[in-house]
Amino acid sequence: SCNTAGTFCFKAVADTKTNLVSITLQTSATGWVAIGVGCKTMACSNMYIGWSNAGANIVSQRSSSGHETPATNGNTDAVVLPKESAMNTTMKAALVVSFQIPSSKISTTADVNIIWASSDTAPSGDAKSTIAMHTSSGQMSVNIATGRSVTLADPNQTLKLAHGILMFIAWGILPFATVFIARYLKGKLGHWWYLLHLGMGLAILGLTAIAIILIEVAVQGPLSARFNSSLHAYMGAFVALGLLPLQIILGFVSNKLFNANRVSVPWWDQVHWWVGRLVIVLAWVEMFTGLLQY
């Protein structure tokens, strides 16, 4: 059974006499390949991750509570088998890993959901080695008894797409309009420039809040793991929960302390300018990391 893109293949053979299931994973990635058995998300307690080190295949059994690096769980159900030839000869198979697990770990009669992932970065050591974040992933439904397999769509893809669209509107479009109005249209619009500037700033806040809620629904796992899982998570938390509230507060302070008779620009206004410039640059980097991750 291979995914529709032809980048991952899965084979399972059940032995009813020994109650063991032999599994072979094939990927076009060069680093590692993994499956989560009976799972639809990364909140999975039954993962098997395989890679090659010094010519020998290694299989590490791990678990995860969400979008975080799977941790070794002390189980040793998997037994590495000799290397098999590639299942899909049309794929440039960079990695083929075979192992055996008890049939109690995977149904041999009913449909089973599996998640899979792969990476081009290979771990450097033994079964407890740290693994790099996956570069490809997907879901399948397989039936060992009938040989049936179906590639499944990500059930949260719509939420992730909506998150990306809202964040692009909030950070890819609106900030430039707010800066343009404040910089060039004060004289022409009168007090309206401030109302428009304020309204767009609050729109950025609102859209960001909605987008965060959507991605929180889509991505499962403990709060600490979600905000500590990647550069996108780190930077997103810093921009959305740190710099954005600070920028809005600075805007209200600058308006409250405005003096029409001032002879120079006060420091709080200048901080407001520079925080705005910084947050726009970081937001574009953040959007780029999001596209790479999802």
CSV table of N, CA, C and O in Angstrom, one decimal, residues 47-158:
chain,number,residue,atom,x,y,z
A,47,MET,N,4.0,4.3,18.2
A,47,MET,CA,4.8,4.8,17.1
A,47,MET,C,6.1,3.9,16.9
A,47,MET,O,6.7,3.5,17.8
A,48,TYR,N,6.4,3.7,15.6
A,48,TYR,CA,7.6,3.0,15.3
A,48,TYR,C,8.4,3.8,14.3
A,48,TYR,O,7.9,4.2,13.2
A,49,ILE,N,9.6,4.2,14.6
A,49,ILE,CA,10.5,5.1,13.8
A,49,ILE,C,11.7,4.3,13.4
A,49,ILE,O,12.4,3.7,14.2
A,50,GLY,N,12.0,4.3,12.1
A,50,GLY,CA,13.1,3.5,11.6
A,50,GLY,C,14.1,4.3,10.8
A,50,GLY,O,13.7,5.3,10.1
A,51,TRP,N,15.4,4.0,10.9
A,51,TRP,CA,16.4,4.6,10.1
A,51,TRP,C,17.6,3.7,9.9
A,51,TRP,O,17.6,2.6,10.6
A,52,SER,N,18.5,4.1,9.1
A,52,SER,CA,19.7,3.3,8.9
A,52,SER,C,20.9,4.0,9.5
A,52,SER,O,21.1,5.2,9.3
A,53,ASN,N,21.8,3.3,10.3
A,53,ASN,CA,22.9,3.8,10.9
A,53,ASN,C,24.1,2.9,10.7
A,53,ASN,O,24.1,1.7,11.1
A,54,ALA,N,25.1,3.3,10.0
A,54,ALA,CA,26.3,2.5,9.7
A,54,ALA,C,25.9,1.2,9.0
A,54,ALA,O,26.5,0.1,9.3
A,55,GLY,N,24.9,1.3,8.1
A,55,GLY,CA,24.5,0.1,7.3
A,55,GLY,C,23.5,-0.8,8.0
A,55,GLY,O,23.0,-1.7,7.4
A,56,ALA,N,23.2,-0.5,9.2
A,56,ALA,CA,22.2,-1.4,10.0
A,56,ALA,C,21.0,-0.6,10.2
A,56,ALA,O,21.0,0.6,10.6
A,57,ASN,N,19.8,-1.2,10.1
A,57,ASN,CA,18.6,-0.6,10.4
A,57,ASN,C,18.3,-0.5,11.9
A,57,ASN,O,18.6,-1.5,12.6
A,58,ILE,N,17.7,0.5,12.3
A,58,ILE,CA,17.3,0.7,13.7
A,58,ILE,C,15.8,1.1,13.7
A,58,ILE,O,15.3,1.8,12.9
A,59,VAL,N,15.1,0.5,14.7
A,59,VAL,CA,13.7,0.8,14.9
A,59,VAL,C,13.5,1.2,16.3
A,59,VAL,O,13.9,0.5,17.3
A,60,SER,N,12.9,2.4,16.5
A,60,SER,CA,12.7,3.0,17.8
A,60,SER,C,11.2,3.1,18.1
A,60,SER,O,10.5,3.6,17.3
A,61,GLN,N,10.8,2.5,19.2
A,61,GLN,CA,9.4,2.6,19.6
A,61,GLN,C,9.1,3.8,20.5
A,61,GLN,O,9.8,4.0,21.5
A,62,ARG,N,8.2,4.6,20.1
A,62,ARG,CA,8.0,5.9,20.8
A,62,ARG,C,6.5,6.3,20.9
A,62,ARG,O,5.6,5.6,20.4
A,63,SER,N,6.3,7.3,21.6
A,63,SER,CA,4.9,7.9,21.8
A,63,SER,C,4.9,9.4,21.9
A,63,SER,O,6.0,10.0,22.1
A,64,SER,N,3.8,10.0,21.6
A,64,SER,CA,3.7,11.5,21.7
A,64,SER,C,2.3,11.9,22.1
A,64,SER,O,1.3,11.2,21.9
A,65,SER,N,2.2,13.0,22.8
A,65,SER,CA,0.9,13.5,23.3
A,65,SER,C,0.4,14.6,22.4
A,65,SER,O,-0.7,15.2,22.6
A,66,GLY,N,1.1,14.9,21.3
A,66,GLY,CA,0.6,15.9,20.3
A,66,GLY,C,1.7,16.3,19.4
A,66,GLY,O,2.6,15.5,19.1
A,67,HIS,N,1.7,17.6,18.9
A,67,HIS,CA,2.7,18.1,18.0
A,67,HIS,C,4.0,18.4,18.8
A,67,HIS,O,4.3,19.5,19.0
A,68,GLU,N,4.7,17.3,19.1
A,68,GLU,CA,6.0,17.4,19.8
A,68,GLU,C,6.8,16.3,19.4
A,68,GLU,O,6.4,15.3,18.8
A,69,THR,N,8.1,16.3,19.6
A,69,THR,CA,9.0,15.2,19.3
A,69,THR,C,8.7,14.0,20.0
A,69,THR,O,8.6,14.0,21.3
A,70,PRO,N,8.3,12.9,19.3
A,70,PRO,CA,8.0,11.6,20.0
A,70,PRO,C,9.1,11.2,20.9
A,70,PRO,O,10.3,11.3,20.6
A,71,ALA,N,8.8,10.7,22.1
A,71,ALA,CA,9.7,10.3,23.1
A,71,ALA,C,9.8,8.8,23.2
A,71,ALA,O,8.7,8.1,23.0
A,72,THR,N,10.9,8.2,23.5
A,72,THR,CA,11.0,6.8,23.7
A,72,THR,C,10.2,6.4,24.9
A,72,THR,O,10.2,7.2,25.9
A,73,ASN,N,9.4,5.3,24.9
A,73,ASN,CA,8.6,5.0,26.0
A,73,ASN,C,9.0,3.7,26.7
A,73,ASN,O,8.2,3.2,27.6
A,74,GLY,N,10.1,3.2,26.4
A,74,GLY,CA,10.6,2.0,27.2
A,74,GLY,C,10.1,0.7,26.6
A,74,GLY,O,10.6,-0.4,27.1
A,75,ASN,N,9.2,0.7,25.7
A,75,ASN,CA,8.7,-0.5,25.1
A,75,ASN,C,9.7,-1.1,24.1
A,75,ASN,O,10.3,-0.3,23.4
A,76,THR,N,9.8,-2.4,23.9
A,76,THR,CA,10.7,-3.0,23.0
A,76,THR,C,9.9,-4.1,22.2
A,76,THR,O,10.4,-5.2,22.0
A,77,ASP,N,8.7,-3.8,21.8
A,77,ASP,CA,7.9,-4.8,21.1
A,77,ASP,C,8.5,-5.0,19.7
A,77,ASP,O,8.3,-6.1,19.1
A,78,ALA,N,9.1,-4.1,19.1
A,78,ALA,CA,9.6,-4.2,17.7
A,78,ALA,C,10.9,-4.9,17.6
A,78,ALA,O,11.8,-4.6,18.4
A,79,VAL,N,11.0,-5.8,16.7
A,79,VAL,CA,12.2,-6.6,16.4
A,79,VAL,C,12.6,-6.3,14.9
A,79,VAL,O,11.8,-6.5,14.0
A,80,VAL,N,13.8,-5.7,14.7
A,80,VAL,CA,14.3,-5.4,13.4
A,80,VAL,C,14.5,-6.7,12.6
A,80,VAL,O,15.0,-7.7,13.0
A,81,LEU,N,14.0,-6.6,11.3
A,81,LEU,CA,14.1,-7.7,10.4
A,81,LEU,C,15.2,-7.4,9.3
A,81,LEU,O,15.5,-6.2,9.1
A,82,PRO,N,15.7,-8.4,8.7
A,82,PRO,CA,16.7,-8.1,7.6
A,82,PRO,C,16.0,-7.2,6.5
A,82,PRO,O,14.8,-7.2,6.3
A,83,LYS,N,16.9,-6.4,5.9
A,83,LYS,CA,16.4,-5.5,4.8
A,83,LYS,C,15.7,-6.2,3.7
A,83,LYS,O,16.1,-7.3,3.3
A,84,GLU,N,14.6,-5.6,3.3
A,84,GLU,CA,13.8,-6.2,2.1
A,84,GLU,C,14.1,-5.3,0.9
A,84,GLU,O,14.5,-4.1,1.0
A,85,SER,N,13.8,-5.8,-0.2
A,85,SER,CA,13.9,-5.0,-1.5
A,85,SER,C,12.7,-4.0,-1.5
A,85,SER,O,11.7,-4.2,-0.8
A,86,ALA,N,12.8,-3.0,-2.3
A,86,ALA,CA,11.8,-2.0,-2.4
A,86,ALA,C,10.5,-2.6,-2.9
A,86,ALA,O,10.4,-3.4,-3.8
A,87,MET,N,9.3,-2.1,-2.3
A,87,MET,CA,8.0,-2.6,-2.7
A,87,MET,C,7.6,-1.9,-4.0
A,87,MET,O,7.0,-2.5,-4.9
A,88,ASN,N,7.8,-0.6,-4.1
A,88,ASN,CA,7.4,0.2,-5.2
A,88,ASN,C,8.6,0.5,-6.1
A,88,ASN,O,9.4,1.4,-5.7
A,89,THR,N,8.8,-0.1,-7.2
A,89,THR,CA,10.0,0.0,-8.0
A,89,THR,C,10.0,1.3,-8.7
A,89,THR,O,11.0,1.7,-9.3
A,90,THR,N,8.8,2.0,-8.8
A,90,THR,CA,8.8,3.3,-9.5
A,90,THR,C,9.3,4.4,-8.6
A,90,THR,O,9.6,5.5,-9.1
A,91,MET,N,9.3,4.2,-7.3
A,91,MET,CA,9.8,5.2,-6.4
A,91,MET,C,11.3,5.0,-6.2
A,91,MET,O,11.8,3.9,-6.2
A,92,LYS,N,12.0,6.1,-6.1
A,92,LYS,CA,13.4,6.1,-5.8
A,92,LYS,C,13.5,5.9,-4.3
A,92,LYS,O,13.6,6.8,-3.5
A,93,ALA,N,13.5,4.6,-3.9
A,93,ALA,CA,13.5,4.2,-2.5
A,93,ALA,C,14.8,4.5,-1.8
A,93,ALA,O,15.8,3.8,-2.1
A,94,ALA,N,14.8,5.5,-1.0
A,94,ALA,CA,16.0,5.9,-0.3
A,94,ALA,C,16.2,5.1,1.0
A,94,ALA,O,17.3,4.9,1.5
A,95,LEU,N,15.0,4.7,1.5
A,95,LEU,CA,15.1,4.0,2.8
A,95,LEU,C,14.0,2.9,2.9
A,95,LEU,O,12.8,3.2,2.6
A,96,VAL,N,14.4,1.7,3.3
A,96,VAL,CA,13.4,0.6,3.5
A,96,VAL,C,13.8,0.0,4.8
A,96,VAL,O,14.9,-0.5,5.1
A,97,VAL,N,12.7,-0.1,5.7
A,97,VAL,CA,12.9,-0.6,7.0
A,97,VAL,C,11.9,-1.7,7.3
A,97,VAL,O,10.7,-1.4,7.0
A,98,SER,N,12.3,-2.8,7.8
A,98,SER,CA,11.4,-3.9,8.2
A,98,SER,C,11.5,-4.3,9.6
A,98,SER,O,12.6,-4.3,10.2
A,99,PHE,N,10.4,-4.6,10.2
A,99,PHE,CA,10.4,-5.0,11.7
A,99,PHE,C,9.2,-5.8,12.0
A,99,PHE,O,8.2,-5.9,11.2
A,100,GLN,N,9.2,-6.5,13.1
A,100,GLN,CA,8.1,-7.4,13.5
A,100,GLN,C,7.6,-6.9,14.8
A,100,GLN,O,8.3,-6.5,15.8
A,101,ILE,N,6.2,-6.9,15.0
A,101,ILE,CA,5.6,-6.6,16.2
A,101,ILE,C,4.5,-7.6,16.5
A,101,ILE,O,4.0,-8.3,15.6
A,102,PRO,N,4.1,-7.7,17.8
A,102,PRO,CA,3.0,-8.6,18.2
A,102,PRO,C,1.7,-8.2,17.5
A,102,PRO,O,1.4,-7.0,17.3
A,103,SER,N,0.9,-9.2,17.2
A,103,SER,CA,-0.4,-8.9,16.5
A,103,SER,C,-1.4,-8.1,17.5
A,103,SER,O,-2.4,-7.5,17.0
A,104,SER,N,-1.1,-8.1,18.8
A,104,SER,CA,-1.9,-7.3,19.7
A,104,SER,C,-1.7,-5.8,19.5
A,104,SER,O,-2.5,-5.0,20.0
A,105,LYS,N,-0.7,-5.4,18.8
A,105,LYS,CA,-0.4,-4.0,18.5
A,105,LYS,C,-1.1,-3.4,17.3
A,105,LYS,O,-1.1,-2.2,17.1
A,106,ILE,N,-1.6,-4.3,16.5
A,106,ILE,CA,-2.2,-3.9,15.2
A,106,ILE,C,-3.3,-4.9,14.8
A,106,ILE,O,-3.0,-6.1,14.8
A,107,SER,N,-4.5,-4.4,14.5
A,107,SER,CA,-5.5,-5.4,14.1
A,107,SER,C,-5.2,-6.1,12.8
A,107,SER,O,-4.7,-5.4,11.8
A,108,THR,N,-5.4,-7.4,12.7
A,108,THR,CA,-5.1,-8.1,11.5
A,108,THR,C,-6.4,-8.5,10.8
A,108,THR,O,-6.4,-9.2,9.8
A,109,THR,N,-7.6,-8.0,11.3
A,109,THR,CA,-8.9,-8.3,10.7
A,109,THR,C,-9.7,-7.1,10.3
A,109,THR,O,-10.5,-7.2,9.4
A,110,ALA,N,-9.5,-6.0,10.9
A,110,ALA,CA,-10.3,-4.8,10.7
A,110,ALA,C,-9.5,-3.7,10.1
A,110,ALA,O,-8.2,-3.7,10.1
A,111,ASP,N,-10.2,-2.6,9.7
A,111,ASP,CA,-9.5,-1.5,9.2
A,111,ASP,C,-8.7,-0.8,10.3
A,111,ASP,O,-9.2,-0.7,11.4
A,112,VAL,N,-7.5,-0.3,10.0
A,112,VAL,CA,-6.6,0.3,11.0
A,112,VAL,C,-6.2,1.7,10.4
A,112,VAL,O,-5.7,1.7,9.3
A,113,ASN,N,-6.3,2.7,11.2
A,113,ASN,CA,-5.8,4.0,10.8
A,113,ASN,C,-4.3,4.1,11.2
A,113,ASN,O,-3.9,3.7,12.3
A,114,ILE,N,-3.5,4.6,10.3
A,114,ILE,CA,-2.1,4.8,10.6
A,114,ILE,C,-1.7,6.2,10.1
A,114,ILE,O,-2.2,6.7,9.1
A,115,ILE,N,-0.8,6.8,10.9
A,115,ILE,CA,-0.2,8.1,10.4
A,115,ILE,C,1.2,7.7,10.0
A,115,ILE,O,1.8,6.8,10.6
A,116,TRP,N,1.8,8.4,9.1
A,116,TRP,CA,3.2,8.2,8.7
A,116,TRP,C,3.9,9.5,8.5
A,116,TRP,O,3.3,10.5,8.3
A,117,ALA,N,5.2,9.4,8.6
A,117,ALA,CA,6.0,10.6,8.5
A,117,ALA,C,7.4,10.2,8.1
A,117,ALA,O,7.8,9.1,8.3
A,118,SER,N,8.1,11.1,7.5
A,118,SER,CA,9.5,10.9,7.1
A,118,SER,C,10.3,12.1,7.1
A,118,SER,O,9.7,13.2,7.0
A,119,SER,N,11.6,12.0,7.1
A,119,SER,CA,12.5,13.2,7.1
A,119,SER,C,13.8,12.8,6.3
A,119,SER,O,14.2,11.7,6.2
A,120,ASP,N,14.4,13.8,5.8
A,120,ASP,CA,15.6,13.7,5.0
A,120,ASP,C,16.9,13.8,6.0
A,120,ASP,O,18.0,13.7,5.5
A,121,THR,N,16.6,14.0,7.3
A,121,THR,CA,17.7,14.1,8.2
A,121,THR,C,17.7,12.9,9.1
A,121,THR,O,16.8,12.6,9.9
A,122,ALA,N,18.8,12.1,9.0
A,122,ALA,CA,18.9,10.9,9.7
A,122,ALA,C,19.4,11.1,11.2
A,122,ALA,O,20.3,11.9,11.4
A,123,PRO,N,18.8,10.4,12.1
A,123,PRO,CA,19.4,10.4,13.5
A,123,PRO,C,20.8,9.9,13.5
A,123,PRO,O,21.2,9.1,12.7
A,124,SER,N,21.6,10.3,14.4
A,124,SER,CA,23.1,10.0,14.4
A,124,SER,C,23.4,8.8,15.3
A,124,SER,O,24.6,8.4,15.2
A,125,GLY,N,22.5,8.3,16.1
A,125,GLY,CA,22.9,7.3,17.0
A,125,GLY,C,21.9,6.1,17.1
A,125,GLY,O,21.3,5.7,16.1
A,126,ASP,N,21.7,5.7,18.4
A,126,ASP,CA,21.0,4.5,18.6
A,126,ASP,C,19.5,4.8,18.7
A,126,ASP,O,19.0,5.9,18.3
A,127,ALA,N,18.7,3.8,19.2
A,127,ALA,CA,17.2,4.0,19.2
A,127,ALA,C,16.7,5.1,20.0
A,127,ALA,O,15.5,5.5,19.9
A,128,LYS,N,17.5,5.7,20.9
A,128,LYS,CA,17.1,6.8,21.8
A,128,LYS,C,17.5,8.1,21.2
A,128,LYS,O,17.3,9.2,21.8
A,129,SER,N,18.1,8.1,20.0
A,129,SER,CA,18.6,9.4,19.4
A,129,SER,C,17.4,10.4,19.1
A,129,SER,O,16.3,10.0,18.9
A,130,THR,N,17.8,11.6,19.2
A,130,THR,CA,16.8,12.7,18.9
A,130,THR,C,16.6,12.7,17.4
A,130,THR,O,17.5,12.5,16.6
A,131,ILE,N,15.3,12.9,16.9
A,131,ILE,CA,15.0,12.9,15.5
A,131,ILE,C,14.6,14.3,15.1
A,131,ILE,O,14.1,15.1,15.9
A,132,ALA,N,14.9,14.6,13.9
A,132,ALA,CA,14.6,15.9,13.3
A,132,ALA,C,13.1,15.9,13.0
A,132,ALA,O,12.5,14.9,12.8
A,133,MET,N,12.5,17.1,12.8
A,133,MET,CA,11.1,17.2,12.4
A,133,MET,C,10.9,16.7,11.1
A,133,MET,O,11.7,16.7,10.2
A,134,HIS,N,9.7,16.0,10.9
A,134,HIS,CA,9.4,15.4,9.6
A,134,HIS,C,9.3,16.4,8.5
A,134,HIS,O,8.9,17.6,8.7
A,135,THR,N,9.6,16.0,7.3
A,135,THR,CA,9.5,16.9,6.1
A,135,THR,C,8.3,16.4,5.2
A,135,THR,O,7.9,17.1,4.3
A,136,SER,N,7.7,15.3,5.5
A,136,SER,CA,6.6,14.8,4.8
A,136,SER,C,5.7,13.9,5.7
A,136,SER,O,6.3,13.2,6.6
A,137,SER,N,4.4,13.9,5.6
A,137,SER,CA,3.6,13.1,6.5
A,137,SER,C,2.2,12.9,5.8
A,137,SER,O,1.9,13.5,4.8
A,138,GLY,N,1.5,12.0,6.4
A,138,GLY,CA,0.1,11.7,5.8
A,138,GLY,C,-0.6,10.7,6.7
A,138,GLY,O,-0.1,10.2,7.8
A,139,GLN,N,-1.8,10.2,6.2
A,139,GLN,CA,-2.6,9.3,6.9
A,139,GLN,C,-3.1,8.2,5.9
A,139,GLN,O,-3.3,8.5,4.8
A,140,MET,N,-3.3,7.0,6.4
A,140,MET,CA,-3.8,5.9,5.6
A,140,MET,C,-4.7,5.1,6.5
A,140,MET,O,-4.6,5.0,7.7
A,141,SER,N,-5.7,4.4,5.8
A,141,SER,CA,-6.5,3.4,6.4
A,141,SER,C,-6.1,2.1,5.7
A,141,SER,O,-6.2,2.0,4.5
A,142,VAL,N,-5.7,1.1,6.5
A,142,VAL,CA,-5.3,-0.2,5.9
A,142,VAL,C,-6.0,-1.4,6.5
A,142,VAL,O,-6.5,-1.3,7.7
A,143,ASN,N,-6.2,-2.4,5.8
A,143,ASN,CA,-6.7,-3.7,6.3
A,143,ASN,C,-5.8,-4.8,5.9
A,143,ASN,O,-5.7,-5.1,4.7
A,144,ILE,N,-5.1,-5.4,6.9
A,144,ILE,CA,-4.2,-6.4,6.6
A,144,ILE,C,-4.8,-7.7,6.0
A,144,ILE,O,-4.2,-8.3,5.1
A,145,ALA,N,-6.0,-8.0,6.4
A,145,ALA,CA,-6.7,-9.2,6.0
A,145,ALA,C,-7.1,-9.1,4.5
A,145,ALA,O,-6.9,-10.1,3.7
A,146,THR,N,-7.6,-8.0,4.0
A,146,THR,CA,-8.0,-7.8,2.7
A,146,THR,C,-7.0,-7.2,1.7
A,146,THR,O,-7.2,-7.2,0.5
A,147,GLY,N,-6.0,-6.5,2.3
A,147,GLY,CA,-5.0,-5.8,1.5
A,147,GLY,C,-5.5,-4.5,1.1
A,147,GLY,O,-4.8,-3.8,0.3
A,148,ARG,N,-6.7,-4.0,1.5
A,148,ARG,CA,-7.2,-2.7,1.1
A,148,ARG,C,-6.5,-1.6,1.8
A,148,ARG,O,-6.2,-1.7,3.0
A,149,SER,N,-6.3,-0.5,1.1
A,149,SER,CA,-5.7,0.7,1.7
A,149,SER,C,-6.3,1.9,1.1
A,149,SER,O,-6.6,1.9,-0.1
A,150,VAL,N,-6.4,3.0,1.9
A,150,VAL,CA,-7.0,4.2,1.4
A,150,VAL,C,-6.1,5.4,2.0
A,150,VAL,O,-5.9,5.4,3.2
A,151,THR,N,-5.7,6.3,1.1
A,151,THR,CA,-5.0,7.5,1.6
A,151,THR,C,-6.1,8.4,2.2
A,151,THR,O,-7.0,8.8,1.5
A,152,LEU,N,-5.9,8.9,3.4
A,152,LEU,CA,-6.9,9.7,4.1
A,152,LEU,C,-6.4,11.2,4.1
A,152,LEU,O,-5.2,11.5,4.2
A,153,ALA,N,-7.4,12.1,3.9
A,153,ALA,CA,-7.1,13.5,4.0
A,153,ALA,C,-6.9,13.9,5.4
A,153,ALA,O,-7.5,13.3,6.3
A,154,ASP,N,-6.1,15.0,5.7
A,154,ASP,CA,-6.0,15.5,7.0
A,154,ASP,C,-7.3,16.2,7.4
A,154,ASP,O,-7.8,17.1,6.8
A,155,PRO,N,-7.9,15.6,8.5
A,155,PRO,CA,-9.2,16.2,8.9
A,155,PRO,C,-9.2,17.6,9.3
A,155,PRO,O,-10.2,18.3,9.4
A,156,ASN,N,-8.0,18.1,9.7
A,156,ASN,CA,-7.9,19.5,10.2
A,156,ASN,C,-7.3,20.4,9.1
A,156,ASN,O,-6.9,21.5,9.5
A,157,GLN,N,-7.2,19.9,7.9
A,157,GLN,CA,-6.5,20.8,6.9
A,157,GLN,C,-7.3,22.1,6.6
A,157,GLN,O,-6.7,23.1,6.4
A,158,THR,N,-8.6,22.0,6.7
A,158,THR,CA,-9.4,23.2,6.5
A,158,THR,C,-9.2,24.2,7.6
A,158,THR,O,-9.1,25.4,7.3
